[in-house]
Coordinates of C-alpha atoms in Angstrom, one line a residue:
X538 CA 0.0 0.0 0.0
X539 CA 1.2 3.5 -0.9
X540 CA 0.3 6.9 0.7
X541 CA 1.3 10.1 -1.0
X542 CA 1.8 13.2 1.1
X543 CA 1.9 16.8 -0.2
X544 CA 4.4 19.3 1.3
X545 CA 1.4 21.5 2.4
X546 CA 0.1 18.6 4.5
X547 CA 3.4 18.0 6.3
X548 CA 4.5 19.7 9.5
X549 CA 7.8 19.4 11.3
X550 CA 8.6 18.7 15.0
X551 CA 10.1 21.2 17.4
X552 CA 13.9 21.2 17.6
X553 CA 13.5 20.8 21.4
X554 CA 11.3 17.7 21.0
X555 CA 12.2 14.9 23.4
X556 CA 13.0 11.5 22.1
X557 CA 15.2 10.0 19.4
X558 CA 12.7 8.1 17.3
X559 CA 12.3 8.5 13.5
X560 CA 8.6 9.1 13.6
X561 CA 5.9 10.2 11.2
X562 CA 2.9 11.4 13.3
X563 CA -0.5 11.0 11.8
X564 CA -2.9 13.7 13.0
X565 CA -6.0 11.8 14.2
X566 CA -7.9 15.1 14.5
X567 CA -8.0 15.3 10.7
X568 CA -7.3 11.7 9.6
X569 CA -10.0 9.1 10.5
X570 CA -9.7 5.9 8.4
X571 CA -6.0 5.3 8.8
X572 CA -4.7 2.0 7.3
X573 CA -1.4 2.2 9.2
X574 CA -1.0 0.9 12.7
X575 CA 0.7 2.7 15.7
X576 CA 4.5 2.0 15.7
X577 CA 4.3 0.3 12.4
X578 CA 7.7 0.6 10.6
X579 CA 7.3 1.9 7.0
X580 CA 9.4 2.9 4.1
X581 CA 9.5 6.7 3.5
X582 CA 10.4 8.0 0.1
X583 CA 11.5 11.6 -0.3
X584 CA 12.4 12.7 -3.9
X585 CA 13.0 9.0 -4.8
X586 CA 15.4 8.3 -1.9
X587 CA 14.4 5.6 0.6
X588 CA 14.3 6.0 4.4
X589 CA 12.6 4.2 7.2
X590 CA 10.2 5.7 9.8
X591 CA 7.8 4.6 12.6
X592 CA 4.1 5.6 12.4
X593 CA 2.6 7.3 15.4
X594 CA -1.0 8.3 15.9
X595 CA -1.4 11.6 17.7
X596 CA -4.1 14.3 18.1
X597 CA -3.1 17.8 17.1
X598 CA -5.9 20.2 17.9
X599 CA -6.3 23.4 15.9
X600 CA -3.8 22.3 13.3
X601 CA -4.2 22.2 9.6
X602 CA -1.3 19.7 9.1
X603 CA -2.3 16.1 8.6
X604 CA 1.2 14.7 9.2
X605 CA 4.2 15.7 11.4
X606 CA 7.7 14.6 10.8
X607 CA 9.9 14.4 13.9
X608 CA 13.0 16.6 14.0
X609 CA 15.5 13.8 14.0
X610 CA 14.1 12.2 10.9
X611 CA 14.0 15.6 9.1
X612 CA 17.7 16.2 10.0
X613 CA 18.6 12.7 8.7
X614 CA 16.9 13.4 5.4
X615 CA 18.5 16.8 5.0
X616 CA 21.9 15.4 5.9
X617 CA 21.6 13.2 2.8
X618 CA 21.4 16.3 0.6
X619 CA 17.7 16.6 0.2
X620 CA 16.0 19.9 0.8
X621 CA 12.3 20.1 1.6
X622 CA 10.2 22.4 -0.6
X623 CA 6.7 22.6 -2.1
X624 CA 8.0 20.5 -5.0
X625 CA 9.1 17.6 -2.8
X626 CA 7.7 14.2 -3.7
X627 CA 6.9 12.4 -0.4
X628 CA 5.2 9.0 -0.1
X629 CA 4.9 6.2 2.5
X630 CA 4.8 2.5 1.7
X631 CA 3.9 -0.5 3.9
X632 CA 6.7 -3.1 4.4
X633 CA 5.7 -6.6 3.3
X634 CA 5.4 -9.4 5.8
X635 CA 3.4 -7.5 8.3
X636 CA 1.9 -10.7 9.7
X637 CA 5.4 -11.7 10.9
X638 CA 4.9 -9.2 13.7
X639 CA 2.1 -11.3 15.3
X640 CA 3.1 -13.6 18.1
X641 CA 1.6 -16.2 20.4
X642 CA 2.6 -16.1 24.1
X643 CA 3.9 -19.1 26.0
X644 CA 5.3 -19.1 29.6
X645 CA 9.0 -19.2 30.1
X646 CA 10.6 -22.3 31.7
X647 CA 10.0 -22.8 35.4
X648 CA 13.7 -22.4 36.3
X649 CA 13.6 -18.9 34.6
X650 CA 10.4 -17.8 36.3
X651 CA 11.8 -14.5 37.5
X652 CA 13.9 -13.8 34.4
X653 CA 13.6 -10.4 32.8
X654 CA 14.6 -11.7 29.5
X655 CA 12.2 -12.5 26.6
X656 CA 12.7 -15.3 24.1
X657 CA 11.6 -14.5 20.6
X658 CA 11.8 -15.9 17.1
X659 CA 15.4 -16.0 15.9
X660 CA 14.4 -15.0 12.4
X661 CA 12.4 -11.9 13.6
X662 CA 15.1 -10.8 16.0
X663 CA 17.8 -11.1 13.4
X664 CA 15.8 -8.9 11.1
X665 CA 15.4 -6.3 13.8
X666 CA 19.1 -6.4 14.6
X667 CA 20.0 -5.6 11.0
X668 CA 19.6 -1.9 11.9
X669 CA 22.5 -0.4 13.9
X670 CA 20.1 1.8 16.0
X671 CA 17.8 -1.0 17.0
X672 CA 16.7 -0.2 20.6
X673 CA 14.3 -3.0 21.5
X674 CA 10.8 -4.3 20.8
X675 CA 7.4 -2.8 21.9
X676 CA 4.9 -5.6 22.5
X677 CA 1.2 -4.7 22.2
X678 CA -1.8 -6.7 23.2
X679 CA -4.2 -6.0 20.4
X680 CA -7.1 -7.2 22.6
X681 CA -6.7 -4.6 25.4
X682 CA -4.0 -2.2 24.1
X683 CA -1.6 -3.0 26.9
X684 CA 2.0 -2.3 26.0
X685 CA 5.5 -3.3 27.3
X686 CA 8.8 -2.2 25.9
X687 CA 11.6 -4.8 26.2
X688 CA 15.2 -3.5 25.7
X689 CA 17.4 -5.2 23.1
X690 CA 19.7 -6.5 25.9
X691 CA 16.9 -8.6 27.3
X692 CA 15.9 -10.2 24.0
X693 CA 17.1 -13.7 23.4
X694 CA 16.6 -15.7 20.2
X695 CA 14.6 -18.9 20.6
X696 CA 16.5 -22.0 19.6
X697 CA 13.4 -24.0 18.7
X698 CA 11.9 -23.6 15.2
X699 CA 8.1 -23.3 15.4
X700 CA 5.5 -23.2 12.7
X701 CA 4.0 -20.1 14.3
X702 CA 5.7 -17.1 15.9
X703 CA 6.2 -17.7 19.7
X704 CA 7.5 -15.5 22.5
X705 CA 8.3 -16.7 25.9
X706 CA 7.4 -14.3 28.7
X707 CA 7.9 -14.5 32.5
X708 CA 4.8 -14.4 34.7
X709 CA 5.3 -10.7 35.5
X710 CA 5.6 -9.7 31.8
X711 CA 2.4 -11.7 31.0
X712 CA 0.6 -9.8 33.8
X713 CA 1.9 -6.5 32.5
X714 CA 0.9 -7.3 29.0
X715 CA -2.4 -9.0 30.1
X716 CA -1.7 -11.8 27.7
X717 CA -3.3 -14.5 29.8
X718 CA -6.4 -12.6 30.7
X719 CA -7.1 -9.1 29.3
X720 CA -9.1 -6.8 31.6
X721 CA -10.7 -5.2 28.5
X722 CA -11.3 -6.3 24.9
X723 CA -11.9 -4.0 22.0
X724 CA -15.0 -4.3 19.8
X725 CA -13.1 -5.6 16.8
X726 CA -12.0 -8.8 18.6
X727 CA -15.2 -9.2 20.4
X728 CA -17.0 -9.3 17.0
X729 CA -14.3 -11.7 15.7
X730 CA -14.6 -14.0 18.7
X731 CA -18.2 -13.7 20.0
X732 CA -17.6 -16.6 22.4
X733 CA -15.7 -14.1 24.6
X734 CA -18.9 -12.1 25.2
X735 CA -19.7 -14.6 28.0
X736 CA -16.8 -13.0 29.9
X737 CA -16.8 -9.4 28.6
X738 CA -20.5 -8.8 29.1
X739 CA -20.9 -5.2 30.4
X740 CA -21.4 -2.1 28.2
X741 CA -17.7 -1.2 28.3
X742 CA -16.5 -4.7 27.6
X743 CA -14.5 -4.7 30.9
X744 CA -13.7 -8.0 32.6
X745 CA -15.8 -8.6 35.7
X746 CA -15.5 -11.7 37.8
X747 CA -16.2 -12.9 41.3
X748 CA -14.2 -16.1 41.1
X749 CA -10.4 -16.3 41.3
X750 CA -8.1 -14.9 38.7
X751 CA -6.9 -18.4 37.8
X752 CA -10.4 -19.8 37.3
X753 CA -11.2 -16.9 35.0
X754 CA -7.9 -17.2 33.1
X755 CA -8.7 -20.9 32.5
X756 CA -12.2 -20.0 31.3
X757 CA -10.8 -17.4 28.9
X758 CA -8.2 -19.8 27.5
X759 CA -10.8 -22.5 27.0
X760 CA -13.1 -20.1 25.1
X761 CA -10.3 -18.6 23.0
X762 CA -8.9 -22.1 22.1
X763 CA -12.4 -23.2 21.0
X764 CA -12.8 -20.0 18.8
X765 CA -9.3 -20.4 17.3
X766 CA -10.2 -23.9 16.1
X767 CA -12.9 -22.6 13.8
X768 CA -11.6 -19.1 12.9
X769 CA -7.8 -19.4 13.2
X770 CA -5.3 -18.0 15.7
X771 CA -6.2 -14.9 17.6
X772 CA -2.8 -13.2 16.7
X773 CA -3.4 -10.6 19.4
X774 CA 0.2 -9.9 20.4
X775 CA 2.0 -7.7 18.0
X776 CA 5.7 -6.8 18.1
X777 CA 7.0 -3.5 16.9
X778 CA 10.8 -2.9 16.5
X779 CA 11.8 0.4 18.0
X780 CA 14.8 2.3 16.6
X781 CA 16.8 5.2 18.1
X782 CA 20.1 5.9 19.7
X783 CA 20.2 4.8 23.3
X784 CA 21.8 7.1 25.8
X785 CA 24.7 5.3 27.3
X786 CA 25.5 5.5 31.0
X787 CA 28.2 8.0 31.8
X788 CA 31.2 7.0 34.0
X789 CA 29.5 8.9 36.8
X790 CA 26.3 6.8 36.4
X791 CA 28.3 3.6 36.4
X792 CA 30.2 4.6 39.6
X793 CA 26.9 5.6 41.3
X794 CA 25.4 2.2 40.4
X795 CA 28.3 0.5 42.0
X796 CA 28.2 2.6 45.2
X797 CA 24.4 2.8 45.6
X798 CA 23.1 -0.3 43.9
X799 CA 20.4 -0.3 41.2
X800 CA 17.3 -2.3 40.4
X801 CA 14.7 -1.6 37.7
X802 CA 11.2 -3.0 37.5
X803 CA 8.3 -2.4 35.1
X804 CA 4.8 -1.2 36.2
X805 CA 1.5 -0.5 34.4
X806 CA 0.7 3.2 34.4
X807 CA -2.7 4.0 35.8
X808 CA -4.6 7.1 36.9
X809 CA -3.7 8.5 40.3
X810 CA -6.1 9.9 43.0
X811 CA -7.3 13.4 42.2
X812 CA -5.1 15.0 44.8
X813 CA -1.9 13.8 43.1
X814 CA -2.7 15.4 39.7
X815 CA -0.3 18.3 39.0
X816 CA 2.2 17.0 41.5
X817 CA 5.6 15.5 40.7
X818 CA 4.8 12.3 42.6
X819 CA 4.0 8.7 41.7
X820 CA 2.6 5.9 43.9
X821 CA 3.6 2.3 44.3
X822 CA 2.6 -0.5 46.6
X823 CA 4.7 -0.9 49.8
X824 CA 6.2 -4.2 48.6
X825 CA 7.2 -2.7 45.2
X826 CA 9.0 0.2 47.0
X827 CA 10.8 -2.3 49.2
X828 CA 11.9 -4.3 46.1
X829 CA 13.3 -1.2 44.5
X830 CA 14.9 0.0 47.7
X831 CA 12.8 3.1 47.9
X832 CA 11.5 4.9 51.0
X833 CA 8.6 7.4 51.2
X834 CA 9.5 10.7 49.4
X835 CA 12.6 9.3 47.7
X836 CA 13.3 10.3 44.2
X837 CA 12.7 7.7 41.4
X838 CA 13.4 7.7 37.7
X839 CA 10.5 6.7 35.4
X840 CA 11.5 5.7 31.9
X841 CA 9.5 4.8 28.8
X842 CA 11.6 3.8 25.7
X843 CA 13.8 6.9 25.3
X844 CA 12.1 9.4 27.6
X845 CA 12.5 9.7 31.4
X846 CA 11.1 11.8 34.3
X847 CA 12.1 12.1 38.0
X848 CA 9.4 12.2 40.7
X849 CA 8.9 11.5 44.4
X850 CA 7.6 8.1 45.4
X851 CA 4.8 7.5 47.9
X852 CA 2.8 4.5 48.9
X853 CA -0.8 4.0 47.7
X854 CA -3.2 5.6 50.2
X855 CA -6.7 5.5 48.8
X856 CA -7.3 2.3 46.7
X857 CA -11.0 2.9 46.5
X858 CA -10.4 6.2 44.7
X859 CA -7.8 4.6 42.5
X860 CA -10.3 1.9 41.5
X861 CA -12.9 4.6 40.8
X862 CA -10.6 6.8 38.7
X863 CA -9.5 3.8 36.6
X864 CA -13.1 2.5 36.2
X865 CA -12.0 -0.9 37.3
X866 CA -10.9 -2.9 40.3
X867 CA -7.1 -3.2 40.5
X868 CA -6.5 -6.9 41.1
X869 CA -2.7 -6.8 41.5
X870 CA -1.5 -3.6 43.2
X871 CA 2.1 -4.9 42.9
X872 CA 2.3 -4.4 39.1
X873 CA 0.8 -0.9 38.8
X874 CA 2.0 2.7 39.4
X875 CA -0.3 5.7 39.8
X876 CA 1.2 8.4 37.6
X877 CA -0.3 11.9 37.1
X878 CA -1.3 13.0 33.6
X879 CA 1.4 15.6 33.1
X880 CA 4.1 13.0 33.8
X881 CA 2.5 10.6 31.4
X882 CA 2.4 13.3 28.8
X883 CA 6.1 14.0 29.3
X884 CA 6.9 10.3 28.8
X885 CA 4.7 10.0 25.7
X886 CA 2.2 7.6 27.2
X887 CA -0.8 7.6 25.0
X888 CA -2.5 4.7 26.8
X889 CA -2.9 4.0 30.5
X890 CA -2.1 0.3 30.0
X891 CA 1.4 1.1 29.0
X892 CA 4.2 -0.3 31.2
X893 CA 7.0 2.0 32.4
X894 CA 10.4 1.2 34.0
X895 CA 11.0 2.6 37.5
X896 CA 14.2 2.7 39.5
X897 CA 15.5 4.7 42.4
X898 CA 17.6 7.8 41.6
X899 CA 21.2 6.9 42.6
X900 CA 22.4 10.5 42.6
X901 CA 19.6 11.6 45.0
X902 CA 20.4 8.7 47.4
X903 CA 24.1 9.6 47.3
X904 CA 23.3 13.2 48.3
X905 CA 20.8 12.0 50.9
X906 CA 23.4 9.9 52.7
X907 CA 26.4 12.1 51.9
X908 CA 26.4 14.7 54.7
X909 CA 26.3 12.3 57.7
X910 CA 28.7 9.8 56.1
X911 CA 31.2 12.5 55.2
X912 CA 31.4 13.9 58.7
X913 CA 31.7 10.4 60.3
X914 CA 34.4 9.2 57.9
X915 CA 36.4 12.4 58.3
X916 CA 36.2 12.2 62.0
X917 CA 37.3 8.6 62.0
X918 CA 40.2 9.2 59.7
X919 CA 41.7 12.1 61.7
X920 CA 41.6 9.8 64.8
X921 CA 44.0 7.3 63.1
X922 CA 47.5 8.4 64.2
X923 CA 49.3 6.0 61.7
X924 CA 48.2 8.2 58.8
X925 CA 50.0 11.3 60.2
X926 CA 53.2 9.3 60.9
X927 CA 53.8 8.9 57.1
X928 CA 56.7 11.1 56.2
X929 CA 55.8 11.8 52.6
X930 CA 53.0 14.3 52.2
X931 CA 52.0 12.8 48.9
X932 CA 51.7 9.3 50.4
X933 CA 49.9 10.7 53.4
X934 CA 47.3 12.3 51.2
X935 CA 47.0 9.2 49.0
X936 CA 46.5 7.0 52.1
X937 CA 43.9 9.4 53.4
X938 CA 42.0 9.4 50.1
X939 CA 42.1 5.6 49.6
X940 CA 40.9 4.9 53.2
X941 CA 38.2 7.5 52.8
X942 CA 36.9 5.8 49.6
X943 CA 37.0 2.3 51.2
X944 CA 35.1 3.5 54.3
X945 CA 32.6 5.4 52.1
X946 CA 31.9 2.3 50.1
X947 CA 31.5 0.2 53.2
X948 CA 29.2 2.8 54.8
X949 CA 26.9 2.6 51.8
X950 CA 26.5 -1.2 52.2
X951 CA 23.1 -0.8 53.9
X952 CA 21.8 1.4 51.0
X953 CA 23.0 -1.2 48.5
X954 CA 21.6 -4.1 50.4
X955 CA 18.1 -2.8 50.0
X956 CA 18.1 -3.8 46.4
X957 CA 20.6 -6.6 46.4
X958 CA 18.7 -8.5 49.1
X959 CA 15.6 -8.3 46.9
X960 CA 17.2 -9.6 43.7

């Protein structure tokens, strides 16, 4: 399929725009029947020269432009010697083999139950890795819209050759993606698999059940298996390769990780209580905070693909209001994080079921513990007479610095243990 774009229909991103993706944004305010899917990788031709881009669907109110090209993609095209003008010939083409992006989820092996790695088709992964700026894969549950981004370092090629595309996910990833039991199902799939109406019966097609999660999961699987026998596989998990330069950790960041300790976990973004809106805070369950080594009011770093935000962390306080604001009952408080709308906007979260990565801010924790530790270590060092008996001033200073660093590292062991003991 081919889509031609006139220069007058095309706008360009702000030079201060966050993110490193090569995106073409479709303005959903003006475009309705869009035949391209969100995050779909397409071929972009400008004056006959071929480039690659990712499709994004965004709403631009009070804009006459139907399409917006991100600043990075524009710069890449201009660096190749092309200048945009009203005579530019621009078109987008679908890439063949789109069905290869659909996957069926299977659990990971029992001994790898807590693994953060994802096993995926060797052929598909190799195709993604052909691009030097491959960053990872965004998995989308087409039933419910839930999304989870898996970094390229955590993607492992499956050794088995299967007739259908398979991905192996840990239990946590399956819960985040809602692959075993979606809490919501869109109208398209409800029409395609009417058997599921026995489960998603209310007006909003939300999942409601009074029995246990496992009983409902088994019922869903049984109905879906029955439907697939007559109408073919559901193909509801779609994989989108994400491309963009990843920001490498600086030497300071690596040192801080060694001193403070670091652990990252993924959580589903949900609406917060009304009192949190407009505040730079997020909420997690008490157990989630303990696993990440966080205390109340500590600073955490929230990341989604290539965008990040820092906010204070607090424990959930009013779960009834959280349920009400999210129009559903939160079944597993340990996999969600209540994030205000302005933070979600900064991260580029266009859907509440999107998973984000959260970890504690090592630099904040270093400053938090620095003052008391520095005074204690300095007082201890000047009380050691052996240091002042060294004749050489250079050696005396060197001994002082080395001992200070060793003591500083030892003193931070309690801070490190909060994450290491939970690994």
